[in-house]
Structure formats: C-alpha cells, structure tokens
Amino acid sequence: MAYAIADSGTTIVIADRDHTTVIDQARALPEVDPVREWVWLDEIASFGMSVETDVPAAAIDERDAHIILYTSGTTGFPKGAVMSHRAHILHAMTFALHVGAHSDDVYLNVYPLFHTGGTDCALLPYHFVGATVVLLRDPRPDAILETMARHRVTAMMAVPTIWRRLVDAPGLGTRDLSAFRRAMGSSDAMPLDLLEQVMTRFDATWTQTYGLTEGGCILTYLPPADHTRKIGSAGKAHAQADLLIADPSREADPDWPTGPGHRLPPGETGEVVARTEHVMTAYWGRPDQTATSVRNGYLRTGDFGYLDDEGYLFISGRLKDVIISGGEKIYPAEVEPLLRTYPGIRDLALVGVPDREWGESVLAVIVPSEAPVHHGVAEWSADGGAAFDADAFRQWARSQVAGYKVPRHVVLVDELPRTTGTGKVQ
C-alpha cells in the first residue's frame, strides 16, 4: 500500500476501520509523507461537512484521467495504468452487451476492488445497466455459496482457482442456487473437466474472456455457444478491439506491429497486440515504459498466442515464461492443461531451469491431489511407495507431448504461489 501511495502521489486516503493495523503501519513509513488527509469511511459524512458547499466549476473531458489501476506485478513492481472516463464507460457498455448483463441481475463480485476484475468487470458494467452488485469481503467458498443463496445471485465471474474451490466445496449441494444463470471466467483458460463441473453443478452457462489491466480490461469473449467447440480458446476480439498476432522478432522496426510482414497468419504463434478505445492512457509517471508497451497505437499484452482460421484466440503463455530447451520453444500455457489431466494432480505449473546441456529444461511443480508434502518432497506411504510416482508421470507425459516438452524434473509442493486478485501463478 505504501508503494502505491508513494508512486501515485496520493494526498487523501479513505479506509475502513477493519484495516486500522495496516493503516497505522503505513503511516509510520516515510513513503506516505505526501498524504494530507487520512479519512475513515464512517467519518465521510462529517468530513464532507467541512468542505465548501460551492464546488468550483471544473471542465472535465471524457479523455481525462479517471482512475489509476495497479497491475498485479507478477514480473516486478506494479505499474499504475491510467484509465480515462471514456475508456471506462466504453468498456462497461461492451462488457454488459457481451455477457448479457440486465437490470434484474444480482452480480456477486469476488475480486478485490483494487483489481480491474472488481471495477471494470463488476461495478461499472452492472451499475451501467441498473443491476445490483453484491460485494464480498472474503471470497472463501462457504462465504461465496452462502451469499449466492441469500442474495439470489444471478451472475459471477471468477478465476479458475475460485471455481475449483467452489465445485469441491462440501456445502455446494445444500444451497439454493436456482437463481444463478451465468458463470464467467478470465485470466486463465478453464480446464475442460472444471468447465463441465461448473456448468453441471451450477446449472449455468459459461462465458470465457481474455484481457489485462492495461487493456481496460476485456479484449475477447468466448460465448456459451462456443465453449465446447472452441475449448481452450479465449474467444474472439469484440467489435471495438482490433487484435492481431505480431512477429516479435520484428519489434525493432519503427512501424511495428503495423508494417508489412508484422502480422502473422492463422496458426502461427507470436505476441498478442491490440488496439481499442478503452486501452490505458499511459503508465502513471513512466513515459518510457508507456512508449515500450504501446507501439503505434497497439498495446503489447506480453502474451504469446495464435489465432485459428476463424479468428479465435488461443493463449500460449507469457513472453517471459517461454522455455527454450535445445533451441526449441516451449510455451507452458499450451502444455500445462494437458499435463494437469494426469491422475493424482490437483495443480501444476511448468518453469524453465538452467541446464548445462540443453540451456534450459522443464521443471514441473506439482500439487498432488491427496498426498501431503513436507519440505518440497512427497511423504512416503506406509508400504514404502511414493504418494506420487514422478517417473510414471514422466513416462505418461512422453506419450502425450513432444519429447523436449516432457518435464525432466518434478517437485511436489503444498500449493502454488498465486497473486491475490487474479490467482495467477507467480
């Protein structure tokens, strides 16, 4: 919090008293010296009475800055993405249209409000159509299910981590969730088994999306009619977005990614770039990083992906996540969904580790379904056998993927480290 306050130059902080300890700790840090007012939510009324009733006129343009949203920071310190009034309204309209938001909806928001999923995919679009938005402070499975039943929730978006916890929750079958109609997801593609469980157990349709904070936020939608036919896809770009796959090897060209030969044909993997009216204005206070991220009007997403012959987007992974082993490129996001289907795996992530012979080799970090883990290795069962057989897993993997994509190393852990707002693996 102190970092965001200092980076943004915040002068007024409004907080709930539940965060008293954190606020007290922050106020003791030199980074927050620019703050002039610390205001508790329950004091807003009295604070407002001290302000002049004659508010000075101010000319506000639709392209003026409206909010600074900080990125999740999986690759370093978070950067503040500046969003205009125009960007927020256009995105709210587009989102509401594509997900079928209606005035009689009751939407449950399980994202933090500092995250684009909380503001751009919950508050703004559903308020735009006159719907009700329920805010949940702590997105525990039991709290989510209880809130869905009590408020007759009709729609909710969540990352796969949350949906997995919900379908595994012991109290799911005891709740009256008959009002629920639309389930949605973002950040990561839904595994087929999880998608089928969500649709069956919640008796709801599914819409998959793809976006990022800097994009303001959602760029593509996969509607319910396509979720099975295009499983694994993030959908097609909406009408306000021009999305293409650019050749990253040509990024030094001054006119990249709009010049001849920059746009890759269907089926070829490259960097996902997009142009839209609701993209961020800039990174707050970072003109050089803004210039690097927005090239000739196109936002660099930092994601690798490809378009199929119908224009559906498939994400292959982050640019920084690519593993190069023996000269071959391995995109974890392409391989991980398949490897997760192996019996006994609850979660899995692939990373590259230094390899003297191959440059890099693949390390699979696995969360077993049942086996307890101690200090990064599997506990041994009473009969002397391993709770998870890494050799059997690798042998199976060789029958599923190309040899250079098979993990050479396996580490078992209790859980994967994930970001707070999106559940992305760090």
Coordinates of C-alpha atoms in Angstrom, one line a residue:
M1 CA 0.0 0.0 0.0
A2 CA 2.8 2.4 0.8
Y3 CA 4.3 1.7 -2.6
A4 CA 1.1 2.6 -4.4
I5 CA 0.6 5.7 -2.3
A6 CA 4.1 7.0 -3.0
D7 CA 4.1 6.0 -6.7
S8 CA 0.7 7.7 -7.4
G9 CA 1.3 10.8 -5.2
T10 CA -1.9 10.1 -3.3
T11 CA -2.9 13.0 -0.9
I12 CA -6.1 11.6 0.6
V13 CA -6.5 8.0 1.9
I14 CA -10.0 6.7 2.7
A15 CA -10.0 3.5 4.6
D16 CA -12.3 1.1 6.6
R17 CA -11.5 0.7 10.2
D18 CA -11.0 -3.1 9.7
H19 CA -7.7 -2.0 8.2
T20 CA -6.6 0.0 11.2
T21 CA -3.4 -2.0 11.8
V22 CA -2.3 -1.8 8.2
I23 CA -3.0 2.0 8.1
D24 CA -1.1 2.6 11.3
Q25 CA 1.9 0.7 9.9
A26 CA 1.7 2.6 6.6
R27 CA 1.5 6.0 8.3
A28 CA 4.8 5.3 10.1
L29 CA 6.6 4.9 6.7
P30 CA 8.4 7.9 5.1
E31 CA 6.9 6.9 1.7
V32 CA 3.5 8.2 2.7
D33 CA 4.6 11.7 3.7
P34 CA 2.6 13.3 0.8
V35 CA -0.7 12.2 2.3
R36 CA -2.6 15.2 3.8
E37 CA -5.7 13.5 5.0
W38 CA -6.4 10.0 6.4
V39 CA -10.2 9.5 6.5
W40 CA -12.2 6.6 7.9
L41 CA -15.3 5.6 5.9
D42 CA -17.5 6.2 8.9
E43 CA -16.3 9.8 9.1
I44 CA -17.1 10.6 5.4
A45 CA -20.2 12.5 6.4
S46 CA -18.5 14.7 8.9
F47 CA -15.5 15.1 6.5
G48 CA -17.9 16.3 3.8
M49 CA -19.4 18.9 6.0
S50 CA -16.1 20.6 6.3
V51 CA -15.9 21.1 2.5
E52 CA -17.2 24.3 0.9
T53 CA -20.7 23.8 -0.4
D54 CA -20.0 25.8 -3.5
V55 CA -17.9 23.4 -5.6
P56 CA -15.8 25.3 -8.1
A57 CA -16.6 24.6 -11.7
A58 CA -14.1 22.3 -13.4
A59 CA -14.0 21.4 -17.1
I60 CA -13.7 17.7 -17.4
D61 CA -13.1 16.0 -20.7
E62 CA -14.1 12.4 -21.4
R63 CA -10.4 11.6 -22.0
D64 CA -9.2 13.0 -18.7
A65 CA -7.8 10.5 -16.2
H66 CA -10.5 8.8 -14.1
I67 CA -8.6 6.1 -12.1
I68 CA -5.1 4.6 -11.7
L69 CA -5.3 0.8 -11.5
Y70 CA -2.1 -1.0 -10.5
T71 CA -1.0 -4.2 -12.3
S72 CA -0.7 -7.5 -10.5
G73 CA 3.0 -7.2 -10.5
T74 CA 3.9 -10.8 -11.5
T75 CA 7.1 -9.5 -13.3
G76 CA 8.2 -6.8 -10.9
F77 CA 6.8 -3.8 -9.1
P78 CA 3.2 -2.9 -10.0
K79 CA 2.7 -0.1 -12.6
G80 CA -0.2 2.3 -12.4
A81 CA -2.3 2.1 -15.5
V82 CA -4.2 5.4 -16.1
M83 CA -7.8 4.9 -17.4
S84 CA -9.9 7.7 -18.8
H85 CA -13.6 8.4 -18.2
R86 CA -14.2 7.5 -21.8
A87 CA -12.3 4.2 -21.6
H88 CA -14.3 3.1 -18.5
I89 CA -17.7 3.9 -20.0
L90 CA -16.9 2.2 -23.3
H91 CA -15.7 -0.9 -21.6
A92 CA -18.7 -1.1 -19.3
M93 CA -21.0 -0.9 -22.3
T94 CA -19.2 -3.5 -24.3
F95 CA -18.9 -5.9 -21.3
A96 CA -22.5 -5.6 -20.4
L97 CA -23.5 -6.3 -24.1
H98 CA -21.3 -9.4 -24.4
V99 CA -22.2 -11.1 -21.1
G100 CA -25.9 -10.2 -21.3
A101 CA -26.0 -8.1 -18.2
H102 CA -29.5 -6.9 -17.4
S103 CA -31.2 -4.6 -14.8
D104 CA -32.7 -7.5 -12.9
D105 CA -29.2 -9.1 -12.4
V106 CA -27.7 -9.6 -9.0
Y107 CA -23.9 -9.9 -9.6
L108 CA -21.6 -11.2 -7.0
N109 CA -18.1 -9.6 -7.0
V110 CA -15.4 -11.8 -5.6
Y111 CA -12.5 -9.7 -7.0
P112 CA -10.7 -7.1 -4.9
L113 CA -11.8 -3.6 -5.8
F114 CA -8.2 -2.6 -6.5
H115 CA -8.2 -5.1 -9.4
T116 CA -9.6 -4.5 -12.8
G117 CA -11.9 -7.5 -12.3
G118 CA -13.6 -5.7 -9.5
T119 CA -14.0 -2.3 -11.1
D120 CA -14.2 -3.0 -14.9
C121 CA -16.0 -6.3 -14.8
A122 CA -18.3 -5.8 -11.8
L123 CA -19.1 -2.4 -10.5
L124 CA -19.2 -0.3 -13.7
P125 CA -20.9 -2.6 -16.2
Y126 CA -23.6 -3.9 -13.9
H127 CA -24.3 -0.4 -12.4
F128 CA -24.4 0.9 -16.0
V129 CA -27.4 -1.4 -16.7
G130 CA -29.0 -0.7 -13.4
A131 CA -28.3 -4.1 -11.8
T132 CA -27.4 -4.9 -8.2
V133 CA -23.8 -5.7 -7.2
V134 CA -23.0 -7.6 -4.1
L135 CA -19.5 -7.1 -2.6
L136 CA -17.9 -10.0 -0.8
R137 CA -15.1 -9.1 1.6
D138 CA -13.6 -12.6 1.9
P139 CA -14.1 -14.9 -1.1
R140 CA -14.0 -18.2 0.9
P141 CA -16.0 -21.0 -0.8
D142 CA -18.6 -21.2 2.1
A143 CA -19.0 -17.4 2.1
I144 CA -19.5 -17.3 -1.6
L145 CA -22.1 -20.1 -1.6
E146 CA -23.9 -18.6 1.4
T147 CA -24.0 -15.1 -0.3
M148 CA -25.2 -16.6 -3.6
A149 CA -28.1 -18.2 -1.9
R150 CA -29.0 -15.3 0.4
H151 CA -29.0 -12.6 -2.3
R152 CA -30.3 -14.8 -5.2
V153 CA -27.2 -14.1 -7.2
T154 CA -27.6 -14.5 -11.0
A155 CA -24.1 -13.9 -12.3
M156 CA -20.5 -14.1 -11.2
M157 CA -17.0 -14.0 -12.7
A158 CA -14.0 -15.7 -11.0
V159 CA -10.6 -17.2 -11.8
P160 CA -10.3 -21.0 -12.2
T161 CA -8.9 -21.3 -8.7
I162 CA -12.1 -20.0 -7.2
W163 CA -14.3 -22.1 -9.4
R164 CA -12.3 -25.2 -8.5
R165 CA -12.7 -24.5 -4.8
L166 CA -16.5 -24.0 -5.3
V167 CA -17.1 -27.3 -7.1
D168 CA -15.1 -29.1 -4.4
A169 CA -16.9 -27.3 -1.5
P170 CA -18.9 -29.8 0.7
G171 CA -21.8 -27.4 1.1
L172 CA -22.5 -26.8 -2.6
G173 CA -25.3 -29.3 -2.9
T174 CA -27.1 -27.9 0.2
R175 CA -27.6 -24.4 -1.1
D176 CA -30.5 -23.0 -3.2
L177 CA -28.6 -21.6 -6.2
S178 CA -31.6 -21.8 -8.5
A179 CA -31.4 -18.0 -9.4
F180 CA -27.8 -18.4 -10.8
R181 CA -27.7 -18.2 -14.6
R182 CA -24.3 -17.1 -15.9
A183 CA -20.8 -18.2 -14.8
M184 CA -17.8 -16.4 -16.3
G185 CA -14.1 -16.7 -16.2
S186 CA -10.9 -14.7 -17.1
S187 CA -7.1 -14.7 -16.5
D188 CA -6.6 -18.4 -17.4
A189 CA -8.4 -20.8 -19.7
M190 CA -10.7 -23.2 -17.9
P191 CA -9.7 -26.9 -18.0
L192 CA -12.4 -29.0 -19.7
D193 CA -13.2 -31.1 -16.6
L194 CA -13.6 -28.0 -14.4
L195 CA -15.8 -26.3 -17.1
E196 CA -18.1 -29.3 -17.2
Q197 CA -18.4 -29.4 -13.4
V198 CA -19.2 -25.7 -13.2
M199 CA -21.9 -25.9 -15.8
T200 CA -23.4 -29.0 -14.4
R201 CA -23.3 -28.3 -10.7
F202 CA -24.4 -24.7 -11.0
D203 CA -26.7 -25.3 -14.0
A204 CA -25.4 -22.2 -15.7
T205 CA -23.9 -21.0 -19.0
W206 CA -20.3 -20.2 -19.3
T207 CA -18.5 -17.2 -20.9
Q208 CA -14.7 -17.1 -21.2
T209 CA -12.9 -13.8 -21.5
Y210 CA -9.3 -12.6 -22.0
G211 CA -8.0 -9.2 -21.0
L212 CA -5.5 -7.3 -18.9
T213 CA -5.4 -4.2 -16.7
E214 CA -3.7 -2.1 -19.4
G215 CA -6.3 -3.1 -22.0
G216 CA -9.0 -1.7 -19.8
C217 CA -9.8 -4.7 -19.5
I218 CA -11.5 -7.4 -21.6
L219 CA -10.4 -7.8 -25.2
T220 CA -12.0 -11.1 -26.3
Y221 CA -15.2 -13.1 -25.4
L222 CA -16.0 -16.7 -25.9
P223 CA -19.8 -17.0 -25.7
P224 CA -21.6 -20.0 -24.3
A225 CA -22.4 -21.3 -27.8
D226 CA -18.7 -21.8 -28.5
H227 CA -17.3 -23.0 -25.1
T228 CA -17.2 -26.7 -26.1
R229 CA -16.4 -26.3 -29.8
K230 CA -13.5 -24.0 -29.0
I231 CA -12.4 -25.4 -25.7
G232 CA -9.2 -23.7 -24.6
S233 CA -9.8 -20.6 -26.6
A234 CA -10.2 -17.1 -25.1
G235 CA -12.7 -16.2 -27.8
K236 CA -12.8 -13.5 -30.5
A237 CA -12.0 -9.8 -30.3
H238 CA -15.0 -7.7 -29.6
A239 CA -16.2 -5.0 -32.1
Q240 CA -14.2 -2.2 -30.5
A241 CA -10.9 -4.2 -30.5
D242 CA -8.5 -4.8 -33.3
L243 CA -6.5 -7.8 -32.1
L244 CA -3.6 -9.4 -34.1
I245 CA -0.7 -11.7 -33.7
A246 CA 2.6 -9.9 -34.3
D247 CA 6.0 -11.3 -35.1
P248 CA 8.2 -10.4 -32.0
S249 CA 11.4 -10.8 -34.0
R250 CA 10.5 -7.6 -35.9
E251 CA 9.7 -5.4 -32.9
A252 CA 12.8 -3.2 -33.7
D253 CA 11.1 -2.0 -36.8
P254 CA 9.8 1.6 -36.3
D255 CA 6.3 0.8 -37.7
W256 CA 5.9 -2.5 -35.7
P257 CA 3.3 -4.1 -35.5
T258 CA 1.6 -2.4 -38.4
G259 CA 4.2 -2.8 -41.2
P260 CA 4.5 -5.4 -43.9
G261 CA 5.1 -8.9 -42.6
H262 CA 4.5 -8.0 -39.0
R263 CA 1.1 -9.7 -38.7
L264 CA 1.4 -13.4 -38.5
P265 CA -1.1 -15.8 -40.3
P266 CA -3.5 -18.1 -38.5
G267 CA -1.9 -20.9 -36.6
E268 CA 1.4 -19.1 -36.1
T269 CA 2.4 -18.1 -32.5
G270 CA 3.5 -14.6 -31.8
E271 CA 2.8 -11.7 -29.5
V272 CA -0.8 -10.7 -28.9
V273 CA -1.3 -7.0 -29.6
A274 CA -4.5 -5.0 -29.6
R275 CA -5.9 -1.6 -30.4
T276 CA -9.0 -0.4 -28.7
E277 CA -10.7 2.8 -27.5
H278 CA -10.6 1.5 -23.9
V279 CA -6.9 0.8 -23.6
M280 CA -5.0 2.7 -20.9
T281 CA -3.8 6.2 -21.5
A282 CA -0.4 5.6 -20.0
Y283 CA 1.6 4.1 -17.2
W284 CA 1.5 6.7 -14.4
G285 CA 4.8 8.6 -14.3
R286 CA 6.5 6.2 -16.6
P287 CA 6.7 7.6 -20.2
D288 CA 9.5 5.3 -21.3
Q289 CA 7.6 2.2 -20.2
T290 CA 4.4 3.5 -21.8
A291 CA 6.3 4.0 -25.1
T292 CA 7.6 0.4 -24.9
S293 CA 4.1 -1.0 -24.2
V294 CA 2.0 1.0 -26.7
R295 CA 3.5 0.9 -30.1
N296 CA 1.9 2.8 -33.0
G297 CA -1.4 2.7 -31.2
Y298 CA -1.3 -1.1 -30.3
L299 CA -0.9 -2.4 -26.8
R300 CA 1.6 -5.1 -26.2
T301 CA 0.0 -7.6 -24.0
G302 CA 3.1 -9.5 -23.1
D303 CA 1.3 -12.8 -24.0
F304 CA 2.2 -15.3 -26.7
G305 CA -0.7 -16.7 -28.7
Y306 CA -2.2 -17.6 -32.0
L307 CA -5.5 -17.1 -33.9
D308 CA -7.2 -20.1 -35.6
D309 CA -8.7 -19.8 -39.1
E310 CA -11.9 -18.5 -37.6
G311 CA -10.2 -15.7 -35.6
Y312 CA -10.5 -17.4 -32.2
L313 CA -7.6 -16.5 -29.8
F314 CA -5.6 -19.2 -28.1
I315 CA -3.1 -18.0 -25.4
S316 CA 0.2 -19.9 -25.3
G317 CA 1.9 -18.2 -22.4
R318 CA 3.7 -15.1 -21.2
L319 CA 6.7 -13.8 -23.3
K320 CA 8.8 -14.1 -20.2
D321 CA 7.6 -17.6 -19.4
V322 CA 8.8 -19.2 -22.7
I323 CA 11.2 -22.1 -22.0
I324 CA 13.9 -22.6 -24.7
S325 CA 15.4 -26.1 -24.5
G326 CA 17.9 -27.2 -27.1
G327 CA 16.7 -24.4 -29.3
E328 CA 13.1 -25.5 -29.1
K329 CA 10.5 -23.1 -27.7
I330 CA 8.1 -24.5 -25.1
Y331 CA 5.0 -22.5 -24.1
P332 CA 3.9 -23.6 -20.6
A333 CA 0.3 -22.5 -21.1
E334 CA 0.0 -24.9 -24.0
V335 CA 1.4 -27.9 -22.2
E336 CA 0.1 -27.4 -18.6
P337 CA -3.6 -28.1 -19.3
L338 CA -2.8 -31.5 -20.8
L339 CA -0.4 -32.5 -18.0
R340 CA -2.9 -31.5 -15.4
T341 CA -5.2 -34.3 -16.6
Y342 CA -2.8 -36.9 -15.1
P343 CA -4.5 -38.8 -12.2
G344 CA -3.4 -37.5 -8.8
I345 CA -2.6 -34.0 -9.9
R346 CA -4.6 -31.1 -8.4
D347 CA -2.5 -28.3 -9.8
L348 CA 0.6 -27.9 -11.9
A349 CA 3.0 -25.2 -13.3
L350 CA 6.0 -25.6 -15.6
V351 CA 9.1 -23.4 -15.4
G352 CA 12.5 -23.4 -17.1
V353 CA 15.6 -24.2 -15.1
P354 CA 19.2 -23.9 -16.2
D355 CA 20.6 -27.0 -18.0
R356 CA 24.2 -27.3 -18.9
E357 CA 23.5 -29.4 -22.0
W358 CA 20.1 -28.0 -23.2
G359 CA 20.3 -24.4 -22.0
E360 CA 17.0 -24.9 -20.2
S361 CA 15.0 -27.9 -19.2
V362 CA 11.4 -28.2 -18.0
L363 CA 10.6 -28.4 -14.3
A364 CA 7.1 -29.5 -13.3
V365 CA 5.9 -28.0 -10.0
I366 CA 3.0 -30.3 -8.9
V367 CA 0.4 -30.1 -6.2
P368 CA -0.8 -33.7 -5.6
S369 CA -4.5 -34.3 -5.2
E370 CA -4.1 -36.1 -1.8
A371 CA -0.5 -36.7 -0.8
P372 CA 0.8 -34.4 2.0
V373 CA 4.1 -32.7 1.2
H374 CA 7.0 -31.9 3.5
H375 CA 9.8 -29.6 2.6
G376 CA 9.0 -29.9 -1.1
V377 CA 9.1 -33.7 -1.4
A378 CA 6.3 -36.2 -1.2
E379 CA 5.6 -38.1 2.0
W380 CA 6.1 -41.8 1.7
S381 CA 3.2 -44.1 2.3
A382 CA 3.3 -47.0 4.9
D383 CA 4.1 -49.6 2.3
G384 CA 7.2 -47.8 1.1
G385 CA 5.7 -46.5 -2.1
A386 CA 5.7 -42.8 -3.1
A387 CA 2.4 -41.0 -2.8
F388 CA 3.1 -39.6 -6.3
D389 CA 5.2 -41.5 -8.8
A390 CA 7.2 -38.9 -10.7
D391 CA 8.7 -41.5 -13.0
A392 CA 5.3 -42.8 -14.0
F393 CA 4.1 -39.3 -14.6
R394 CA 7.1 -38.5 -16.9
Q395 CA 6.6 -41.8 -18.8
W396 CA 2.9 -40.9 -19.4
A397 CA 3.9 -37.4 -20.5
R398 CA 6.1 -38.8 -23.2
S399 CA 3.0 -40.4 -24.8
Q400 CA 1.2 -37.0 -24.7
V401 CA 3.6 -34.3 -25.8
A402 CA 6.8 -33.9 -27.8
G403 CA 9.9 -35.3 -26.1
Y404 CA 11.5 -31.9 -25.5
K405 CA 8.4 -30.7 -23.7
V406 CA 8.4 -33.6 -21.1
P407 CA 9.5 -32.4 -17.6
R408 CA 13.0 -33.6 -16.8
H409 CA 12.4 -32.6 -13.1
V410 CA 9.5 -32.8 -10.8
V411 CA 9.0 -31.0 -7.5
L412 CA 5.9 -31.6 -5.2
V413 CA 4.5 -28.7 -3.1
D414 CA 1.5 -28.0 -1.0
E415 CA 0.3 -25.2 -3.2
L416 CA 1.4 -22.8 -6.0
P417 CA 2.1 -19.2 -5.1
R418 CA -0.6 -17.1 -6.7
T419 CA -1.4 -13.4 -6.9
T420 CA -4.2 -12.1 -4.6
G421 CA -6.5 -10.6 -7.2
T422 CA -6.3 -12.9 -10.2
G423 CA -4.9 -16.2 -8.9
K424 CA -2.2 -16.1 -11.4
V425 CA 0.9 -18.3 -10.6
Q426 CA 3.8 -16.1 -9.6

